[in-house]
mmCIF file of C-alpha atoms and ligand atoms in Angstrom:
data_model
loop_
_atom_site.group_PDB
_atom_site.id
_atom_site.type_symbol
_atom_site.label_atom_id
_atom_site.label_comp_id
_atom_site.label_asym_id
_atom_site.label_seq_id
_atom_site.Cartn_x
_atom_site.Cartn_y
_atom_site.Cartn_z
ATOM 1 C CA UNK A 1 103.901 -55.784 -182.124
ATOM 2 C CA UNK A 2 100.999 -53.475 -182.073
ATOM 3 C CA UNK A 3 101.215 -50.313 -184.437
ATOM 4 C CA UNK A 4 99.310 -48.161 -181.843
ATOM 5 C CA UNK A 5 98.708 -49.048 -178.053
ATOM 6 C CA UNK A 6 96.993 -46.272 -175.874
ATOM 7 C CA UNK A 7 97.381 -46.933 -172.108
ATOM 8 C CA UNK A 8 94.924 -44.261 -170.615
ATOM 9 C CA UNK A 9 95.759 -41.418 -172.653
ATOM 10 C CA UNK A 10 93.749 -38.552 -171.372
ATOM 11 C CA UNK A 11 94.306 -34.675 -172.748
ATOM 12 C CA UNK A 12 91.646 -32.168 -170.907
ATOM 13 C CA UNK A 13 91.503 -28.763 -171.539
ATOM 14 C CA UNK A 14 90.260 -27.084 -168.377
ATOM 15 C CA UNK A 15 87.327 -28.892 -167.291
ATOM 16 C CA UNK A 16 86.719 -30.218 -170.847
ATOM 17 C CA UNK A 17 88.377 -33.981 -171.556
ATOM 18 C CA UNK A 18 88.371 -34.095 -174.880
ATOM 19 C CA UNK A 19 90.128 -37.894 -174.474
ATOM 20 C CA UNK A 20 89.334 -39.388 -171.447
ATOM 21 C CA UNK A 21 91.368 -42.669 -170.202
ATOM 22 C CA UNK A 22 91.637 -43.613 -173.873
ATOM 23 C CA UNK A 23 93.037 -47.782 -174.224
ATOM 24 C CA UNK A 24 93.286 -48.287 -177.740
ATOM 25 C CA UNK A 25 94.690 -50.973 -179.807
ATOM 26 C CA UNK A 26 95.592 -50.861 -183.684
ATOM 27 C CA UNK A 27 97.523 -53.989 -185.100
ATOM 28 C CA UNK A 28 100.222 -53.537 -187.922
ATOM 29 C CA UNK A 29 98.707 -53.446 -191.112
ATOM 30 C CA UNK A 30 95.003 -52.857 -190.110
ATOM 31 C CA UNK A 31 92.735 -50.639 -191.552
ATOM 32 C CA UNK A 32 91.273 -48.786 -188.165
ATOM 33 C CA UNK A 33 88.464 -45.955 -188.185
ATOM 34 C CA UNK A 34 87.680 -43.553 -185.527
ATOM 35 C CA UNK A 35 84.359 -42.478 -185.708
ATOM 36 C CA UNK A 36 82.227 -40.000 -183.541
ATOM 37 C CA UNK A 37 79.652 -37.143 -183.816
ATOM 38 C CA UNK A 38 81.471 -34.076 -183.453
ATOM 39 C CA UNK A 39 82.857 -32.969 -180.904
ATOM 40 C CA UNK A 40 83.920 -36.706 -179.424
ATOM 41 C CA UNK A 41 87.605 -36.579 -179.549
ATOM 42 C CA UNK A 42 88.655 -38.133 -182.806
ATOM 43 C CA UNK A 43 90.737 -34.535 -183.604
ATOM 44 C CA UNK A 44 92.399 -34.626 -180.516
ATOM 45 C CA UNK A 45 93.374 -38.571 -180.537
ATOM 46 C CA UNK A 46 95.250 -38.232 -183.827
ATOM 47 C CA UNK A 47 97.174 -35.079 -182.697
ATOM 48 C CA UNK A 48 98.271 -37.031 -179.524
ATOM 49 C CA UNK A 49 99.398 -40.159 -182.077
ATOM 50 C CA UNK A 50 101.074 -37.972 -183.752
ATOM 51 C CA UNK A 51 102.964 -36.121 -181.376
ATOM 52 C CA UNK A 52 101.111 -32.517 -182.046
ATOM 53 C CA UNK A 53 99.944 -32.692 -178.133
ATOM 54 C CA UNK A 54 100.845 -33.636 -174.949
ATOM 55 C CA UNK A 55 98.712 -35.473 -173.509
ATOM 56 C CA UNK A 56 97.276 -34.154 -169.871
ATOM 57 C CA UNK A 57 98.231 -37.835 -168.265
ATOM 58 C CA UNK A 58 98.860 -41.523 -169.674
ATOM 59 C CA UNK A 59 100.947 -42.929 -172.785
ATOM 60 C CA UNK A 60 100.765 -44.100 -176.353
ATOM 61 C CA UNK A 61 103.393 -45.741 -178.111
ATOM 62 C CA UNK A 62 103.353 -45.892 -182.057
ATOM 63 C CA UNK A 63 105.542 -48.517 -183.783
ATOM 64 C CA UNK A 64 106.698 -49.493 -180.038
ATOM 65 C CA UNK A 65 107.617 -45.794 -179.297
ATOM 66 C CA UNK A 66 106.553 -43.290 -176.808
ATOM 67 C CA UNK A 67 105.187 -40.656 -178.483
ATOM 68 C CA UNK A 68 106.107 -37.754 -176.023
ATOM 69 C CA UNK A 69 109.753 -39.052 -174.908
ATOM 70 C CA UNK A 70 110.579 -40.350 -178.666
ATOM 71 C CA UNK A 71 108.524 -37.811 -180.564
ATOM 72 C CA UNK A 72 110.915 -37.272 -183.359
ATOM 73 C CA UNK A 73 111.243 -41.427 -183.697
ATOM 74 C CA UNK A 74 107.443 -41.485 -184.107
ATOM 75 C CA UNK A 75 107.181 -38.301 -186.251
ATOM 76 C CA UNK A 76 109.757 -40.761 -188.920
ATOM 77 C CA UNK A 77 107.542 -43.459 -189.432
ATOM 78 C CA UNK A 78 104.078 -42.291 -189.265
ATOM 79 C CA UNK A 79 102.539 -39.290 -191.812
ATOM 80 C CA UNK A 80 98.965 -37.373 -192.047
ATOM 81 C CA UNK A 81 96.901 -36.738 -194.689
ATOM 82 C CA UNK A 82 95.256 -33.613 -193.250
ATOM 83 C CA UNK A 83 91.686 -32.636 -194.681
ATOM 84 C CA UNK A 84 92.802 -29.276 -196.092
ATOM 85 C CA UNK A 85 95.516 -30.625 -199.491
ATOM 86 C CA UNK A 86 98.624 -29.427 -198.284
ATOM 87 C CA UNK A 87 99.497 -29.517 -201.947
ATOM 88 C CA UNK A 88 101.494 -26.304 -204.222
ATOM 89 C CA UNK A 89 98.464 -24.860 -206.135
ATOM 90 C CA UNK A 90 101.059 -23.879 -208.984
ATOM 91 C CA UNK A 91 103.450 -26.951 -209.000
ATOM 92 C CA UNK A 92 102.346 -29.880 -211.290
ATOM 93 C CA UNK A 93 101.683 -33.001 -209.802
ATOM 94 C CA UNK A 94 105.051 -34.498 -210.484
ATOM 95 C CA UNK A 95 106.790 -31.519 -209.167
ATOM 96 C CA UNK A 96 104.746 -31.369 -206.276
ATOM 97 C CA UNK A 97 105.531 -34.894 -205.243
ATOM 98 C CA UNK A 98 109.290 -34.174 -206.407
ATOM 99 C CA UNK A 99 109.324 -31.522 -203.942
ATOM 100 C CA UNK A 100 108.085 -33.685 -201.396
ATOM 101 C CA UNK A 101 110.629 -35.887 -201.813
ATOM 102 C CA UNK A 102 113.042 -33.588 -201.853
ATOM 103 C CA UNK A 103 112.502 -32.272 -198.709
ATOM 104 C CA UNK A 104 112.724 -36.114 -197.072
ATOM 105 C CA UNK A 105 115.700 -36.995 -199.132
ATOM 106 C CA UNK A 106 114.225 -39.651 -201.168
ATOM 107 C CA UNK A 107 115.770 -41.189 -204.687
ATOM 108 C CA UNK A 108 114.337 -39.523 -207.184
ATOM 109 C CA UNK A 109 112.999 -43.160 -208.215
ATOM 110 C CA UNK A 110 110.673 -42.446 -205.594
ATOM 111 C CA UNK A 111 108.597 -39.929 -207.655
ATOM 112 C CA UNK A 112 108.157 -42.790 -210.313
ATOM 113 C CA UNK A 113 107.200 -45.028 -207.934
ATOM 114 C CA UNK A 114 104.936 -42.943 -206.083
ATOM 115 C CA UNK A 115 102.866 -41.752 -209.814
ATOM 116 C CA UNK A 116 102.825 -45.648 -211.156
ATOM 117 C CA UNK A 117 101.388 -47.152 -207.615
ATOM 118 C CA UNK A 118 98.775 -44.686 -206.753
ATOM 119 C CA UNK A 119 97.889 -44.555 -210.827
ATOM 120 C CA UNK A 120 98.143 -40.556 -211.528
ATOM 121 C CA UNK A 121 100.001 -41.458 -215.120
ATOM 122 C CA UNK A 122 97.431 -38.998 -216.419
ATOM 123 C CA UNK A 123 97.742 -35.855 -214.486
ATOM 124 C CA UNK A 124 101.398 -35.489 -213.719
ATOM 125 C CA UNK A 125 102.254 -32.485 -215.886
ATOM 126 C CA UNK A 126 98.813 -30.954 -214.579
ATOM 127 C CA UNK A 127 99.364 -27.869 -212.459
ATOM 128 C CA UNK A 128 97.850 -29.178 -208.809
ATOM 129 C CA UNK A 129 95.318 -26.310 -208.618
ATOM 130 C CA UNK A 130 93.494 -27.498 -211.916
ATOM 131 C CA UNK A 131 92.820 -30.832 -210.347
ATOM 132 C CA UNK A 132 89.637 -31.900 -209.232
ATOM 133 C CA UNK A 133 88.539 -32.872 -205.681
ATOM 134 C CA UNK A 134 89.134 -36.245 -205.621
ATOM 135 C CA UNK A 135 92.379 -35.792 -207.403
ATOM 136 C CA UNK A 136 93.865 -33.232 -205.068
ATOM 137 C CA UNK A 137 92.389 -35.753 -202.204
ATOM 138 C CA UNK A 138 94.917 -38.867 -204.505
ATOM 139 C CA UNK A 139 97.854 -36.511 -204.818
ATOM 140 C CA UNK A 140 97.730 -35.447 -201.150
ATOM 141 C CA UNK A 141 97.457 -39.168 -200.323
ATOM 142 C CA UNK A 142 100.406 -39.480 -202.611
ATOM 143 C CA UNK A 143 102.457 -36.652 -200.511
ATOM 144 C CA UNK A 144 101.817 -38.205 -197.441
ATOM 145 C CA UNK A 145 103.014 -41.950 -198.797
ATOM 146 C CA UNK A 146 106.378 -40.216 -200.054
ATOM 147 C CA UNK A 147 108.255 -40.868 -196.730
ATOM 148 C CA UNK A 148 106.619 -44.376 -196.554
ATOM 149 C CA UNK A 149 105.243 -44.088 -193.496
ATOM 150 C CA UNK A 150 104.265 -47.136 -190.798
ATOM 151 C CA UNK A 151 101.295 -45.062 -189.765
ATOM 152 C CA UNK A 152 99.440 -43.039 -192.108
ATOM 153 C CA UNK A 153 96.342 -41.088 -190.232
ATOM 154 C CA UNK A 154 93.772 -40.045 -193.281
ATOM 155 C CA UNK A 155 91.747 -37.235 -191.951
ATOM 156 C CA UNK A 156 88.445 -37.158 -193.497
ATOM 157 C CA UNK A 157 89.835 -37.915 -197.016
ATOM 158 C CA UNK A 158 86.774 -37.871 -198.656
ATOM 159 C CA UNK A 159 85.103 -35.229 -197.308
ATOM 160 C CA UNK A 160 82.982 -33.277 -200.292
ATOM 161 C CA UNK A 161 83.558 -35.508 -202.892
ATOM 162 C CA UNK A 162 81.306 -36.658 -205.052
ATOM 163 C CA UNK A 163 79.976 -40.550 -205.055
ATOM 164 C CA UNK A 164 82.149 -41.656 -208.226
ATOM 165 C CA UNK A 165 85.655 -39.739 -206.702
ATOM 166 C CA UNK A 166 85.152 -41.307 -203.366
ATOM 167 C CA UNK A 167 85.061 -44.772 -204.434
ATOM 168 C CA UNK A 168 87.809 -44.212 -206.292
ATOM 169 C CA UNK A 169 89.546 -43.169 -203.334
ATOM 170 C CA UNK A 170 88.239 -46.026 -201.482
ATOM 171 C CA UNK A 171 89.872 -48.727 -203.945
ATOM 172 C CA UNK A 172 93.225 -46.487 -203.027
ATOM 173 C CA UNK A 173 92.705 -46.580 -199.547
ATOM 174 C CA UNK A 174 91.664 -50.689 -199.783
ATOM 175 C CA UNK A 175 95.552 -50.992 -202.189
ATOM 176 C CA UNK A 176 97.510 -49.629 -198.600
ATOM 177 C CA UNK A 177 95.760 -52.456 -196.400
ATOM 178 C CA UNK A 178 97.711 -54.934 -195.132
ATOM 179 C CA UNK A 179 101.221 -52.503 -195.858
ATOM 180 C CA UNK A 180 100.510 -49.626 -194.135
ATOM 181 C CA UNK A 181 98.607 -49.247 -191.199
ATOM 182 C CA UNK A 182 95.772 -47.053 -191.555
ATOM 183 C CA UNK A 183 94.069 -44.544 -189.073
ATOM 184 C CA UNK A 184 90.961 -42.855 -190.770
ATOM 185 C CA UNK A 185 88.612 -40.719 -189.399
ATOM 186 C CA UNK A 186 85.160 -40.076 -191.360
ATOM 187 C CA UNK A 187 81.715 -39.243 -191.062
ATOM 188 C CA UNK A 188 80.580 -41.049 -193.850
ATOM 189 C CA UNK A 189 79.675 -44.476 -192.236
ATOM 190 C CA UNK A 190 79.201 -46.595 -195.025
ATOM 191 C CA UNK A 191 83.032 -45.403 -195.761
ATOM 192 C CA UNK A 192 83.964 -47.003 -192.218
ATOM 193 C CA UNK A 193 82.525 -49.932 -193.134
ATOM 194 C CA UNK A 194 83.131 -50.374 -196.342
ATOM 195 C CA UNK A 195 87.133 -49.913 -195.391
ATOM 196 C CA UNK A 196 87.781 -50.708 -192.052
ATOM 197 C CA UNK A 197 89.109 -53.844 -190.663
ATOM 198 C CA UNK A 198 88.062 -52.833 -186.798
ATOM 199 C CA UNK A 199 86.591 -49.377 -185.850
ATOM 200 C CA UNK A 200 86.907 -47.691 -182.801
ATOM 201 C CA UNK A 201 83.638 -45.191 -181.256
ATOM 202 C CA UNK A 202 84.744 -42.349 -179.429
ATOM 203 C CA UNK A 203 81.540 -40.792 -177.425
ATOM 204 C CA UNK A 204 82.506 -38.116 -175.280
ATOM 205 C CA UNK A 205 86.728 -38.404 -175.381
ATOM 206 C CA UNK A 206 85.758 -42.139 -174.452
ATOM 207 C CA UNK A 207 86.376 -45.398 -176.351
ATOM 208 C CA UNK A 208 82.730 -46.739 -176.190
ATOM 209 C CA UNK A 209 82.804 -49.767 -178.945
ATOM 210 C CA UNK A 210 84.878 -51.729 -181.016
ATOM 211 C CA UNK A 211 84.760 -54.132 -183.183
ATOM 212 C CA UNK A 212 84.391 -55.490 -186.854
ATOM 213 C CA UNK A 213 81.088 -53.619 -188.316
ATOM 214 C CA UNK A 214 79.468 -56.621 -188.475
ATOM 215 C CA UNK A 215 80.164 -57.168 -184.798
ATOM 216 C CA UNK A 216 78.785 -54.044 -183.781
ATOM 217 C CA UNK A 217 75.860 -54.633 -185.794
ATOM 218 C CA UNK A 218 75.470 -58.013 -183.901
ATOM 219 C CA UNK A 219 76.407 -55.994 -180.076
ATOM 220 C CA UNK A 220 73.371 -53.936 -180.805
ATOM 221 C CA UNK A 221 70.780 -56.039 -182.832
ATOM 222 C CA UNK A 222 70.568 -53.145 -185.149
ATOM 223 C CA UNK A 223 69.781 -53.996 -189.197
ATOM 224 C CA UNK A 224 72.735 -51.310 -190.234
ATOM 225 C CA UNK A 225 75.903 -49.821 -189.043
ATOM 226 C CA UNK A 226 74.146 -46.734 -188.877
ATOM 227 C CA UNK A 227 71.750 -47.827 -186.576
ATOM 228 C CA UNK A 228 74.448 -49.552 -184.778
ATOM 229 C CA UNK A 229 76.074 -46.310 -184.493
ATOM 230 C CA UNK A 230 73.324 -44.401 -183.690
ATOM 231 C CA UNK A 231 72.370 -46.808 -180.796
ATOM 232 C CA UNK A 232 75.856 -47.140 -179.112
ATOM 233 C CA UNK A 233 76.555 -43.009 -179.084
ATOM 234 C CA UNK A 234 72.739 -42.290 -177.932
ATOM 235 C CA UNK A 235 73.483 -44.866 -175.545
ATOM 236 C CA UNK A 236 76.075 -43.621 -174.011
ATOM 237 C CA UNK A 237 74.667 -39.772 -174.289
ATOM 238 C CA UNK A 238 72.023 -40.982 -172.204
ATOM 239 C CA UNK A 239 73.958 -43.009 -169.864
ATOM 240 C CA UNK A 240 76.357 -39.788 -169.126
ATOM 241 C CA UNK A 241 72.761 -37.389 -168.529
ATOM 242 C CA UNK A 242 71.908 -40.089 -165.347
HETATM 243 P P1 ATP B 301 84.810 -33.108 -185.216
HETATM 244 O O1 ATP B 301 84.143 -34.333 -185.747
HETATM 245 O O2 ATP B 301 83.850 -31.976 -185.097
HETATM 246 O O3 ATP B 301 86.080 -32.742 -185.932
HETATM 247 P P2 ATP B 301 86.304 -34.350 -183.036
HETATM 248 O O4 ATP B 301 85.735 -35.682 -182.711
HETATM 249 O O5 ATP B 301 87.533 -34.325 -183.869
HETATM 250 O O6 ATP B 301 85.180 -33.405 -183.658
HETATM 251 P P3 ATP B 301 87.873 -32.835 -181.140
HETATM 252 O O7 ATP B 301 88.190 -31.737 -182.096
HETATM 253 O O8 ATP B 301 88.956 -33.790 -180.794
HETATM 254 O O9 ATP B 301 86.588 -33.636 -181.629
HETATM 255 O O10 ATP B 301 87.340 -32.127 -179.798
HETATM 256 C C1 ATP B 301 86.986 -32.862 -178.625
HETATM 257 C C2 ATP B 301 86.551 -31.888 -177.562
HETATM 258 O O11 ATP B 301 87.672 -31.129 -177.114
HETATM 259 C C3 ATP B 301 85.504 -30.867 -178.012
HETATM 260 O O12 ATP B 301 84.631 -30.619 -176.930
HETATM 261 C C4 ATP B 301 86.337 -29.643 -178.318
HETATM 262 O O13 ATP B 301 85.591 -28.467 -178.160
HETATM 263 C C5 ATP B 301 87.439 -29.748 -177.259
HETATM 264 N N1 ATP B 301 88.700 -29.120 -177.691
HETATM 265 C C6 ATP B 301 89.486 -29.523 -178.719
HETATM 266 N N2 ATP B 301 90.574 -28.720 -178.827
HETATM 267 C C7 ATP B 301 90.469 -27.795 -177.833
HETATM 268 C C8 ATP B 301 91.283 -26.692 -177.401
HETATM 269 N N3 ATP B 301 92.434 -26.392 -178.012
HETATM 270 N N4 ATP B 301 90.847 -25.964 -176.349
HETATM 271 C C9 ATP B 301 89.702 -26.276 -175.703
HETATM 272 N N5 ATP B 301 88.903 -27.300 -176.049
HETATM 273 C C10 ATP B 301 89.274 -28.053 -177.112
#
């Protein structure tokens, strides 16, 4: 079964489609990014997944559900990491994912668990608002894995972090593969390819490319995935301006 299947999922707004006839395909356990410039839809796709929108016309099913007619189903097995830390400034780390877990019901082995897999041993009794960047980025990560969600969507989770905090984040991210199924959505290309399994290019609301970096390196006969990038959503810029 396929974690995420997309059968023409379009949302416009006026005359603006900000997803346009969207067919996308995310296996369980894959590491997927969305990438585009701004602008190209990648907002608006995970807000549909998630059941935040309805979509103008077509479906997507996540974990083999619909997300509009079995929107609370989906909402129980899928979680987001948004880009702003929805973390208590004055709660510790422990307390904050205690709280968490509180709220969902969880044993309160699941607080132990949560600290020893994602490694924050040595901030726990730290109030969250003394934390730096890429810590509040790891404990937010850590709120979002408390209901142990199929589908975890990571918004930008490394956005303003220096070089040393994202790769830390990275070997997080790379620990989920293969459990949990991964949306992310980045600007940072050499993120996308340093994580991803496949990743999707929205251009315009549309799906333009996918494929293995590598593969879209080879579509395009580009040296980098930047170029590769570069050369699929100038591409398709100019093929829309005909
Ligand atoms: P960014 O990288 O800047 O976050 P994005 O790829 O996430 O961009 P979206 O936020 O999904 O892009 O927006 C896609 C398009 O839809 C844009 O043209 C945007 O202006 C438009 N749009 C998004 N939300 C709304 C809304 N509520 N009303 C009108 N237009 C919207």
């Amino acid at each position: 079964m396929l974690a995420i299947q997309t059968k023409a999922l379009t949302k416009s707004y006026g005359d603006i489609c900000a997803v346009s006839a969207l067919d996308l395909e995310v296996r369980q356990g894959e590491l997927y990014s969305l990438l585009g410039v701004n602008g190209a839809g990648k907002s608006t796709t995970i807000r549909l997944l998630c059941g935040l929108l309805d979509p103008t016309s077509g479906s997507a099913e996540v974990c083999g559900h619909d997300v509009v007619s079995k929107r609370q189903t989906v909402k129980e097995r899928i979680n987001l990491s948004p880009q702003e830390t929805a973390i208590a400034p004055n709660l510790t780390v422990e307390e904050n994912i205690a709280f968490f877990a509180g709220i969902y019901g969880k044993e309160k082995s699941c607080v132990q668990n949560i600290i020893e897999k994602l490694h924050l041993g040595e901030i726990v009794k730290q109030k969250a608002k003394t934390l730096s960047g890429g810590w509040q980025r790891r404990l937010s990560i850590a709120i979002a894995l408390v209901t142990e969600p199929e589908v975890l969507f990571l918004d930008e989770p490394t956005l303003g972090l220096d070089v040393l905090a994202r790769r830390e984040l990275w070997s997080l991210i790379r620990s989920l593969k293969g459990k949990t199924t991964v949306i992310l959505t980045t600007h940072y290309l050499e993120e996308a390819e340093a994580l991803s399994d496949r990743i999707g290019i929205l251009s315009a609301g549309k799906l333009i490319a996918v494929g293995t970096a590598d593969e879209l390196i080879a579509q395009t006969g580009t040296a980098s995935f930047e170029d590769a990038f570069v050369t699929l959503c100038t591409k398709e810029a100019d093929d829309n301006a005909q």
